[in-house]
Amino acid sequence: MESLNRPVARLLLPGLVLIALACGLGAWILQRGPEPFVLDDWWNQALVGWRVEPLVLFSQAMNWLGGGVVGVFVVPIGGALLLVLTRRYLGALYFVAASIFSAAGVQLLKGFFGRVRPEEILVISDYGSFPSGHAANAATIAVVAAVLFPRLWVVIAGTVWFVLMAFSRTYLHAHWLSDTVGGGLVGAGMALVVASAFAVPLRAELRRRAERVAVPA
C-alpha cells in the first residue's frame, strides 16, 4: 500500500518530469531532422536481419492487443469492469482516466513532432512515429497496476509487458527505438500525474476494502 500512501507531490512531480523528458526527447528529434539516431538506425537494421516467423507473429499479436480499438477501448474498459467487480470503483475510474490522458498526450505529441516511421514497416499505422502509442499504453497499464496493487511481482510483470511491447513495435519496424522510450515516458508520466489526483480517495478505498476483508463473515 506504500504507493497510495505517498504524498500527492511524490506522484505528481515524477510524472511531470517523465512527460517533460518525453517532450525534450521529441524536441531533440525534431531539431535533428529526419535522420534517426545512430542507436535507432543500428537497432532497426539489426532487426531487419533477424526476421523469423514466430517473432513476426508474436509482434503482430502485440500490435493487435496494444493498439487500435482493442488497446484504446477494450483493454481499459475491460480492466475497469474487472476492478468494478472487485469493488475497486475509484481504481476503475483511475484506470480509465489514466488511459484517456495517456492516449491524448500521445496523439498531441505525434501531431506536433510528425516523425517519419522506418521504411521497413510491416504493419499499417497512423501518422507520426514519435512517441509510440502502443508503448505508452503498455507503460500506463504497468504503472496503474503498480499503483493499485503495489507488489513486487506486479512491478516485474508490468515491466516485462512494457519491454515486450516496445520490442514488438521495433521488430515490426513500426517505430524507432527512441519512439518506444518516448512512449514509455509519456504513458508512465500520465499515469503518475493522474494518480496524484486520485491518491487520497484511492487510499481511502483501499482502507475500506481492507476493513471489509478483516471483518469475520
XYZ file of N, CA and C in Angstrom:
651
model
N 0.815 -1.212 0.000
C 0.000 0.000 0.000
C 0.848 1.261 0.000
N 2.150 1.121 -0.049
C 3.039 2.274 0.052
C 2.796 3.281 -1.054
N 2.511 2.773 -2.312
C 2.326 3.691 -3.433
C 1.192 4.677 -3.148
N 0.095 4.191 -2.560
C -1.051 5.040 -2.313
C -0.842 5.931 -1.094
N 0.111 5.621 -0.243
C 0.356 6.406 0.954
C 1.304 7.573 0.702
N 1.914 7.654 -0.449
C 2.830 8.748 -0.741
C 2.056 10.041 -0.884
N 2.671 11.144 -0.467
C 2.024 12.443 -0.687
C 1.786 12.673 -2.178
N 0.787 13.487 -2.448
C 0.419 13.761 -3.840
C 1.620 14.235 -4.652
N 2.444 15.082 -4.050
C 3.586 15.643 -4.776
C 4.561 14.568 -5.223
N 4.669 13.490 -4.465
C 5.614 12.437 -4.816
C 5.102 11.572 -5.967
N 3.867 11.755 -6.358
C 3.355 11.134 -7.581
C 3.346 12.145 -8.721
N 2.936 13.380 -8.398
C 2.797 14.411 -9.426
C 4.139 14.819 -10.020
N 5.113 15.110 -9.178
C 6.387 15.626 -9.674
C 7.123 14.628 -10.571
N 7.263 13.357 -10.169
C 7.901 12.411 -11.102
C 7.143 12.275 -12.416
N 5.806 12.321 -12.334
C 5.016 12.235 -13.559
C 5.299 13.390 -14.499
N 5.344 14.601 -13.947
C 5.638 15.774 -14.766
C 7.049 15.713 -15.347
N 7.997 15.209 -14.554
C 9.374 15.084 -15.042
C 9.434 14.104 -16.218
N 8.737 12.974 -16.110
C 8.745 11.996 -17.201
C 8.131 12.581 -18.472
N 7.040 13.307 -18.335
C 6.415 13.930 -19.501
C 7.338 14.983 -20.108
N 8.011 15.746 -19.245
C 8.963 16.754 -19.732
C 10.123 16.092 -20.475
N 10.586 14.949 -19.971
C 11.661 14.231 -20.658
C 11.208 13.748 -22.032
N 9.955 13.285 -22.116
C 9.419 12.853 -23.414
C 9.372 14.031 -24.385
N 8.927 15.178 -23.910
C 8.873 16.366 -24.760
C 10.277 16.805 -25.166
N 11.228 16.699 -24.237
C 12.612 17.052 -24.559
C 13.205 16.133 -25.605
N 12.930 14.836 -25.474
C 13.415 13.884 -26.467
C 12.794 14.172 -27.827
N 11.494 14.479 -27.826
C 10.833 14.826 -29.081
C 11.412 16.076 -29.712
N 11.715 17.082 -28.889
C 12.318 18.317 -29.404
C 13.697 18.050 -29.991
N 14.451 17.170 -29.352
C 15.769 16.795 -29.874
C 15.629 16.123 -31.227
N 14.661 15.221 -31.338
C 14.407 14.536 -32.605
C 13.995 15.531 -33.681
N 13.122 16.469 -33.326
C 12.658 17.473 -34.283
C 13.804 18.355 -34.746
N 14.694 18.696 -33.822
C 15.821 19.561 -34.148
C 16.796 18.858 -35.083
N 16.936 17.534 -34.933
C 17.864 16.771 -35.770
C 17.366 16.592 -37.200
N 16.054 16.655 -37.385
C 15.512 16.422 -38.709
C 15.209 14.954 -38.937
N 15.071 14.522 -40.183
C 14.640 13.152 -40.479
C 15.682 12.072 -40.184
N 16.921 12.438 -39.985
C 17.972 11.443 -39.743
C 17.786 10.809 -38.374
N 17.675 9.457 -38.293
C 17.490 8.801 -36.996
C 18.769 8.824 -36.162
N 18.621 8.596 -34.872
C 19.792 8.451 -34.021
C 20.593 7.230 -34.471
N 21.869 7.229 -34.164
C 22.722 6.096 -34.536
C 22.186 4.806 -33.921
N 21.790 4.863 -32.649
C 21.269 3.666 -31.985
C 19.960 3.222 -32.628
N 19.117 4.176 -33.002
C 17.868 3.848 -33.691
C 18.142 3.084 -34.979
N 19.044 3.629 -35.778
C 19.340 3.018 -37.075
C 19.981 1.649 -36.903
N 20.903 1.534 -35.950
C 21.565 0.247 -35.713
C 20.561 -0.821 -35.297
N 19.681 -0.489 -34.365
C 18.706 -1.459 -33.875
C 17.723 -1.845 -34.975
N 17.293 -0.877 -35.746
C 16.361 -1.152 -36.835
C 16.975 -2.086 -37.867
N 18.218 -1.827 -38.250
C 18.887 -2.672 -39.234
C 19.204 -4.057 -38.675
N 19.517 -4.122 -37.392
C 19.780 -5.426 -36.769
C 18.536 -6.297 -36.820
N 17.373 -5.710 -36.613
C 16.132 -6.480 -36.635
C 15.733 -6.881 -38.055
N 16.147 -6.106 -39.043
C 15.898 -6.494 -40.438
C 16.555 -7.831 -40.736
N 17.755 -8.029 -40.214
C 18.480 -9.277 -40.452
C 18.118 -10.385 -39.503
N 17.171 -10.143 -38.596
C 16.791 -11.139 -37.593
C 15.290 -11.409 -37.664
N 14.787 -11.545 -38.867
C 13.355 -11.717 -39.062
C 13.012 -13.206 -39.142
N 12.283 -13.676 -38.138
C 11.830 -15.072 -38.104
C 10.323 -15.074 -37.901
N 9.647 -16.057 -38.488
C 8.192 -16.072 -38.499
C 7.563 -16.075 -37.106
N 8.056 -16.861 -36.144
C 7.421 -16.838 -34.814
C 7.437 -15.449 -34.169
N 8.540 -14.713 -34.315
C 8.619 -13.380 -33.729
C 7.748 -12.382 -34.490
N 7.612 -12.572 -35.791
C 6.716 -11.714 -36.564
C 5.276 -11.915 -36.094
N 4.875 -13.184 -35.918
C 3.517 -13.482 -35.459
C 3.279 -12.942 -34.051
N 4.278 -13.110 -33.173
C 4.160 -12.583 -31.814
C 4.001 -11.065 -31.853
N 4.806 -10.398 -32.658
C 4.751 -8.937 -32.735
C 3.441 -8.456 -33.333
N 2.905 -9.188 -34.286
C 1.615 -8.832 -34.862
C 0.498 -8.983 -33.833
N 0.612 -10.018 -32.991
C -0.375 -10.194 -31.919
C -0.298 -9.032 -30.926
N 0.916 -8.610 -30.598
C 1.085 -7.476 -29.692
C 0.568 -6.194 -30.342
N 0.747 -6.080 -31.646
C 0.239 -4.929 -32.383
C -1.271 -4.834 -32.250
N -1.948 -5.976 -32.346
C -3.402 -6.024 -32.215
C -3.845 -5.747 -30.788
N -3.120 -6.311 -29.837
C -3.511 -6.217 -28.439
C -3.221 -4.847 -27.834
N -2.170 -4.187 -28.301
C -1.730 -2.959 -27.650
C -2.197 -1.672 -28.270
N -2.928 -1.737 -29.365
C -3.347 -0.505 -30.021
C -4.690 -0.658 -30.700
N -5.073 0.336 -31.460
C -6.348 0.300 -32.154
C -7.520 0.237 -31.183
N -8.614 -0.358 -31.638
C -9.820 -0.462 -30.815
C -9.557 -1.285 -29.562
N -8.779 -2.364 -29.706
C -8.519 -3.247 -28.565
C -7.708 -2.529 -27.489
N -6.593 -1.929 -27.900
C -5.711 -1.291 -26.931
C -6.277 -0.020 -26.329
N -7.017 0.737 -27.134
C -7.501 2.044 -26.690
C -8.840 1.945 -25.953
N -9.679 0.966 -26.339
C -11.013 0.872 -25.744
C -11.245 -0.419 -24.962
N -11.004 -1.569 -25.600
C -11.352 -2.852 -24.983
C -10.554 -3.104 -23.706
N -9.227 -2.919 -23.769
C -8.392 -3.201 -22.595
C -8.716 -2.280 -21.420
N -8.766 -0.953 -21.607
C -9.108 -0.093 -20.461
C -10.502 -0.357 -19.903
N -11.483 -0.513 -20.788
C -12.852 -0.747 -20.312
C -12.952 -2.114 -19.642
N -12.318 -3.131 -20.254
C -12.336 -4.459 -19.652
C -11.657 -4.471 -18.294
N -10.505 -3.809 -18.199
C -9.810 -3.715 -16.919
C -10.629 -2.981 -15.880
N -11.307 -1.914 -16.310
C -12.147 -1.148 -15.383
C -13.305 -1.999 -14.876
N -13.901 -2.783 -15.762
C -15.008 -3.653 -15.343
C -14.554 -4.682 -14.321
N -13.355 -5.235 -14.515
C -12.821 -6.188 -13.544
C -12.622 -5.519 -12.182
N -12.150 -4.295 -12.197
C -11.976 -3.563 -10.942
C -13.318 -3.269 -10.277
N -14.321 -2.946 -11.080
C -15.661 -2.714 -10.534
C -16.201 -3.982 -9.879
N -15.972 -5.125 -10.510
C -16.450 -6.393 -9.951
C -15.814 -6.700 -8.603
N -14.607 -6.165 -8.377
C -13.941 -6.356 -7.086
C -14.156 -5.148 -6.163
N -15.111 -4.294 -6.522
C -15.479 -3.116 -5.739
C -14.369 -2.082 -5.638
N -13.503 -2.051 -6.635
C -12.471 -1.011 -6.703
C -12.973 0.069 -7.664
N -14.028 0.758 -7.269
C -14.699 1.698 -8.163
C -13.810 2.876 -8.538
N -13.138 3.435 -7.556
C -12.230 4.540 -7.854
C -11.019 4.058 -8.639
N -10.587 2.835 -8.352
C -9.496 2.253 -9.131
C -9.877 2.127 -10.594
N -11.121 1.724 -10.849
C -11.612 1.617 -12.229
C -11.626 2.979 -12.907
N -12.107 3.993 -12.174
C -12.140 5.347 -12.732
C -10.731 5.850 -13.007
N -9.818 5.559 -12.097
C -8.419 5.955 -12.292
C -7.830 5.305 -13.538
N -8.074 4.019 -13.735
C -7.553 3.304 -14.899
C -8.051 3.944 -16.193
N -9.340 4.215 -16.251
C -9.918 4.812 -17.464
C -9.349 6.214 -17.687
N -9.278 7.004 -16.613
C -8.771 8.372 -16.747
C -7.313 8.381 -17.197
N -6.492 7.515 -16.600
C -5.080 7.445 -16.993
C -4.931 7.037 -18.452
N -5.764 6.097 -18.896
C -5.713 5.642 -20.291
C -6.090 6.770 -21.249
N -7.105 7.544 -20.880
C -7.546 8.658 -21.729
C -6.465 9.727 -21.829
N -5.911 10.112 -20.700
C -4.884 11.161 -20.700
C -3.628 10.693 -21.439
N -3.272 9.426 -21.287
C -2.101 8.892 -21.977
C -2.306 8.923 -23.488
N -3.468 8.442 -23.946
C -3.758 8.421 -25.382
C -3.809 9.839 -25.949
N -4.405 10.764 -25.200
C -4.483 12.153 -25.669
C -3.096 12.777 -25.759
N -2.256 12.513 -24.760
C -0.898 13.046 -24.785
C -0.092 12.523 -25.955
N -0.241 11.237 -26.234
C 0.478 10.634 -27.363
C 0.049 11.280 -28.671
N -1.253 11.415 -28.887
C -1.741 11.984 -30.142
C -1.316 13.440 -30.301
N -1.280 14.171 -29.199
C -0.842 15.564 -29.246
C 0.619 15.650 -29.689
N 1.457 14.806 -29.106
C 2.884 14.830 -29.447
C 3.126 14.290 -30.852
N 2.388 13.277 -31.247
C 2.526 12.758 -32.609
C 2.276 13.857 -33.638
N 1.187 14.592 -33.439
C 0.853 15.650 -34.372
C 1.870 16.778 -34.379
N 2.470 17.040 -33.225
C 3.420 18.145 -33.126
C 4.760 17.784 -33.747
N 5.280 16.579 -33.436
C 6.615 16.219 -33.902
C 6.602 15.593 -35.299
N 5.565 14.852 -35.647
C 5.418 14.328 -37.003
C 6.599 13.532 -37.518
N 7.192 12.711 -36.690
C 8.364 11.939 -37.110
C 7.985 10.846 -38.107
N 8.834 10.632 -39.085
C 8.599 9.615 -40.105
C 8.979 8.239 -39.553
N 8.167 7.238 -39.851
C 8.435 5.877 -39.392
C 9.515 5.219 -40.243
N 10.104 4.127 -39.752
C 11.093 3.393 -40.562
C 10.488 2.908 -41.877
N 11.277 2.886 -42.921
C 10.794 2.476 -44.239
C 10.413 1.003 -44.282
N 10.978 0.190 -43.388
C 10.754 -1.254 -43.414
C 9.485 -1.687 -42.677
N 8.626 -0.768 -42.307
C 7.448 -1.056 -41.504
C 6.614 -2.198 -42.097
N 6.165 -3.109 -41.226
C 5.440 -4.308 -41.654
C 3.945 -4.246 -41.368
N 3.479 -3.177 -40.746
C 2.061 -3.039 -40.419
C 1.583 -1.660 -40.857
N 0.267 -1.517 -40.896
C -0.324 -0.221 -41.228
C -0.479 0.572 -39.935
N 0.050 1.779 -39.895
C -0.017 2.609 -38.697
C -0.427 4.026 -39.055
N -0.828 4.781 -38.031
C -1.274 6.150 -38.255
C -0.084 7.094 -38.415
N -0.385 8.369 -38.529
C 0.643 9.388 -38.752
C 1.457 9.604 -37.481
N 2.752 9.763 -37.667
C 3.611 10.130 -36.548
C 4.222 8.943 -35.850
N 5.553 8.886 -35.842
C 6.252 7.770 -35.232
C 6.590 8.022 -33.770
N 6.731 9.284 -33.385
C 7.098 9.622 -32.004
C 5.954 10.354 -31.317
N 5.576 9.876 -30.120
C 6.028 8.664 -29.422
C 5.169 7.468 -29.795
N 5.593 6.287 -29.388
C 4.838 5.074 -29.670
C 3.597 4.995 -28.788
N 2.433 4.928 -29.421
C 1.193 4.797 -28.659
C 1.074 3.452 -27.973
N 1.532 2.388 -28.669
C 1.496 1.051 -28.063
C 2.359 1.007 -26.802
N 3.563 1.570 -26.893
C 4.458 1.578 -25.738
C 3.868 2.424 -24.613
N 3.236 3.535 -24.966
C 2.605 4.385 -23.951
C 1.473 3.646 -23.251
N 0.648 2.935 -24.024
C -0.435 2.156 -23.423
C 0.118 1.116 -22.453
N 1.179 0.431 -22.871
C 1.776 -0.603 -22.026
C 2.334 0.001 -20.738
N 2.997 1.144 -20.848
C 3.558 1.801 -19.667
C 2.456 2.295 -18.736
N 1.376 2.794 -19.304
C 0.248 3.249 -18.491
C -0.338 2.095 -17.693
N -0.557 0.969 -18.364
C -1.094 -0.209 -17.682
C -0.150 -0.665 -16.576
N 1.140 -0.668 -16.862
C 2.126 -1.120 -15.873
C 2.113 -0.239 -14.632
N 2.065 1.074 -14.827
C 2.085 1.992 -13.684
C 0.764 1.941 -12.917
N -0.349 1.907 -13.639
C -1.652 1.804 -12.971
C -1.714 0.553 -12.107
N -1.258 -0.566 -12.657
C -1.266 -1.826 -11.904
C -0.397 -1.716 -10.652
N 0.760 -1.072 -10.785
C 1.668 -0.931 -9.647
C 1.080 -0.014 -8.580
N 0.344 1.017 -8.998
C -0.282 1.921 -8.038
C -1.425 1.224 -7.293
N -2.236 0.483 -8.045
C -3.392 -0.173 -7.436
C -3.025 -1.438 -6.664
N -1.990 -2.123 -7.132
C -1.565 -3.375 -6.496
C -0.058 -3.324 -6.268
N 0.389 -2.576 -5.288
C 1.828 -2.358 -5.073
C 2.537 -3.597 -4.539
N 2.821 -4.508 -5.435
C 3.549 -5.727 -5.109
C 4.722 -5.851 -6.078
N 5.794 -6.468 -5.630
C 6.975 -6.602 -6.475
C 6.669 -7.361 -7.747
N 5.884 -8.436 -7.647
C 5.607 -9.236 -8.839
C 4.774 -8.452 -9.854
N 3.947 -7.521 -9.360
C 3.164 -6.681 -10.270
C 4.087 -5.730 -11.028
N 5.049 -5.152 -10.319
C 6.021 -4.262 -10.955
C 6.832 -5.018 -12.006
N 7.272 -6.228 -11.652
C 8.066 -7.028 -12.598
C 7.232 -7.387 -13.820
N 5.996 -7.829 -13.597
C 5.121 -8.196 -14.712
C 4.850 -7.001 -15.619
N 4.619 -5.838 -15.015
C 4.375 -4.635 -15.802
C 5.586 -4.231 -16.620
N 6.766 -4.376 -16.030
C 7.999 -4.054 -16.745
C 8.204 -4.988 -17.930
N 7.971 -6.273 -17.700
C 8.101 -7.258 -18.786
C 7.114 -6.945 -19.902
N 5.878 -6.608 -19.530
C 4.857 -6.271 -20.524
C 5.298 -5.089 -21.383
N 5.839 -4.051 -20.741
C 6.299 -2.886 -21.491
C 7.457 -3.241 -22.415
N 8.435 -3.988 -21.920
C 9.613 -4.349 -22.728
C 9.187 -5.177 -23.946
N 8.288 -6.128 -23.738
C 7.819 -6.949 -24.862
C 7.076 -6.100 -25.886
N 6.267 -5.163 -25.408
C 5.543 -4.292 -26.338
C 6.520 -3.416 -27.119
N 7.497 -2.843 -26.418
C 8.480 -1.995 -27.091
C 9.262 -2.790 -28.131
N 9.654 -4.012 -27.758
C 10.383 -4.860 -28.709
C 9.522 -5.146 -29.942
N 8.268 -5.484 -29.718
C 7.398 -5.831 -30.844
C 7.218 -4.662 -31.800
N 7.166 -3.435 -31.272
C 6.992 -2.273 -32.132
C 8.212 -2.043 -33.019
N 9.388 -2.272 -32.450
C 10.596 -2.107 -33.260
C 10.813 -3.310 -34.166
N 10.361 -4.489 -33.747
C 10.528 -5.681 -34.590
C 9.687 -5.565 -35.864
N 8.530 -4.933 -35.739
C 7.684 -4.697 -36.908
C 8.107 -3.448 -37.673
N 9.150 -2.777 -37.174
C 9.660 -1.533 -37.771
C 8.582 -0.459 -37.845
N 7.622 -0.545 -36.894
C 6.591 0.483 -36.806
C 7.130 1.721 -36.094
N 8.222 1.537 -35.343
C 8.805 2.641 -34.587
C 10.316 2.501 -34.507
N 10.966 3.630 -34.327
C 12.364 3.641 -33.936
C 12.426 3.318 -32.441
N 13.572 2.859 -31.991
C 13.742 2.513 -30.584
C 13.446 3.706 -29.678
N 13.886 4.893 -30.072
C 13.643 6.081 -29.254
C 12.158 6.435 -29.176
N 11.374 6.009 -30.167
C 9.926 6.228 -30.108
C 9.313 5.467 -28.942
N 9.802 4.237 -28.718
C 9.256 3.429 -27.629
C 9.678 4.006 -26.273
N 10.884 4.567 -26.229
C 11.318 5.230 -24.996
C 10.407 6.424 -24.706
N 10.149 7.221 -25.736
C 9.252 8.360 -25.571
C 7.857 7.934 -25.157
N 7.361 6.858 -25.764
C 6.040 6.352 -25.394
C 5.990 5.901 -23.943
N 7.048 5.217 -23.512
C 7.113 4.788 -22.119
C 7.105 5.961 -21.164
N 7.829 7.020 -21.508
C 7.874 8.210 -20.661
C 6.506 8.880 -20.570
N 5.833 9.004 -21.701
C 4.511 9.636 -21.712
C 3.503 8.794 -20.933
N 3.470 7.488 -21.233
C 2.492 6.628 -20.577
C 2.675 6.560 -19.079
N 3.904 6.369 -18.631
C 4.181 6.313 -17.200
C 3.937 7.669 -16.541
N 4.365 8.733 -17.224
C 4.182 10.070 -16.663
C 2.722 10.426 -16.486
N 1.914 10.163 -17.503
C 0.486 10.463 -17.404
C -0.171 9.641 -16.304
N 0.197 8.374 -16.186
C -0.389 7.519 -15.146
C -0.057 8.048 -13.752
N 1.151 8.572 -13.556
C 1.532 9.124 -12.262
C 0.828 10.446 -11.978
N 0.732 11.295 -13.003
C 0.053 12.579 -12.822
C -1.415 12.353 -12.435
N -2.085 11.455 -13.150
C -3.485 11.160 -12.826
C -3.579 10.507 -11.450
N -2.613 9.660 -11.119
C -2.605 9.013 -9.800
C -2.538 10.038 -8.681
N -1.844 11.143 -8.920
C -1.736 12.169 -7.886
C -3.101 12.771 -7.554
N -3.983 12.830 -8.559
C -5.323 13.359 -8.327
C -6.213 12.361 -7.601
N -5.895 11.070 -7.731
C -6.703 10.015 -7.130
C -6.082 9.443 -5.856
N -4.904 9.921 -5.478
C -4.149 9.271 -4.409
C -4.933 9.173 -3.105
N -5.523 10.279 -2.664
C -6.226 10.283 -1.379
C -7.473 9.400 -1.410
N -8.378 9.558 -2.380
C -9.557 8.671 -2.404
C -9.210 7.208 -2.648
N -8.163 6.942 -3.420
C -7.754 5.560 -3.627
C -7.267 4.934 -2.323
N -6.559 5.722 -1.549
C -6.081 5.229 -0.261
C -7.255 4.910 0.654
N -8.267 5.786 0.652
C -9.451 5.550 1.477
C -10.205 4.311 1.001
N -10.305 4.143 -0.317
C -10.996 2.967 -0.854
C -10.268 1.684 -0.467
N -8.952 1.711 -0.542
C -8.168 0.541 -0.190
C -8.308 0.225 1.298
N -8.368 1.277 2.123
C -8.535 1.070 3.564
C -9.893 0.434 3.856
N -10.946 0.932 3.193
C -12.281 0.363 3.400
C -12.342 -1.083 2.960
N -11.662 -1.386 1.865
C -11.655 -2.763 1.375
C -10.939 -3.677 2.369
N -9.830 -3.194 2.913
C -9.087 -3.998 3.901
C -9.925 -4.235 5.147
N -10.703 -3.228 5.555
C -11.556 -3.392 6.724
C -12.671 -4.403 6.469
N -13.236 -4.422 5.269
C -14.292 -5.394 4.943
C -13.733 -6.810 4.991
N -12.507 -6.963 4.452
C -11.906 -8.284 4.429
C -11.598 -8.764 5.847
N -11.241 -7.808 6.733
C -10.865 -8.162 8.098
C -12.081 -8.549 8.960
N -13.279 -8.092 8.563
C -14.470 -8.385 9.343
C -14.874 -9.841 9.136
N -15.058 -10.632 10.198
C -15.443 -12.039 10.042
C -16.805 -12.160 9.386
N -16.959 -13.202 8.564
C -18.240 -13.425 7.883
C -19.305 -13.870 8.884
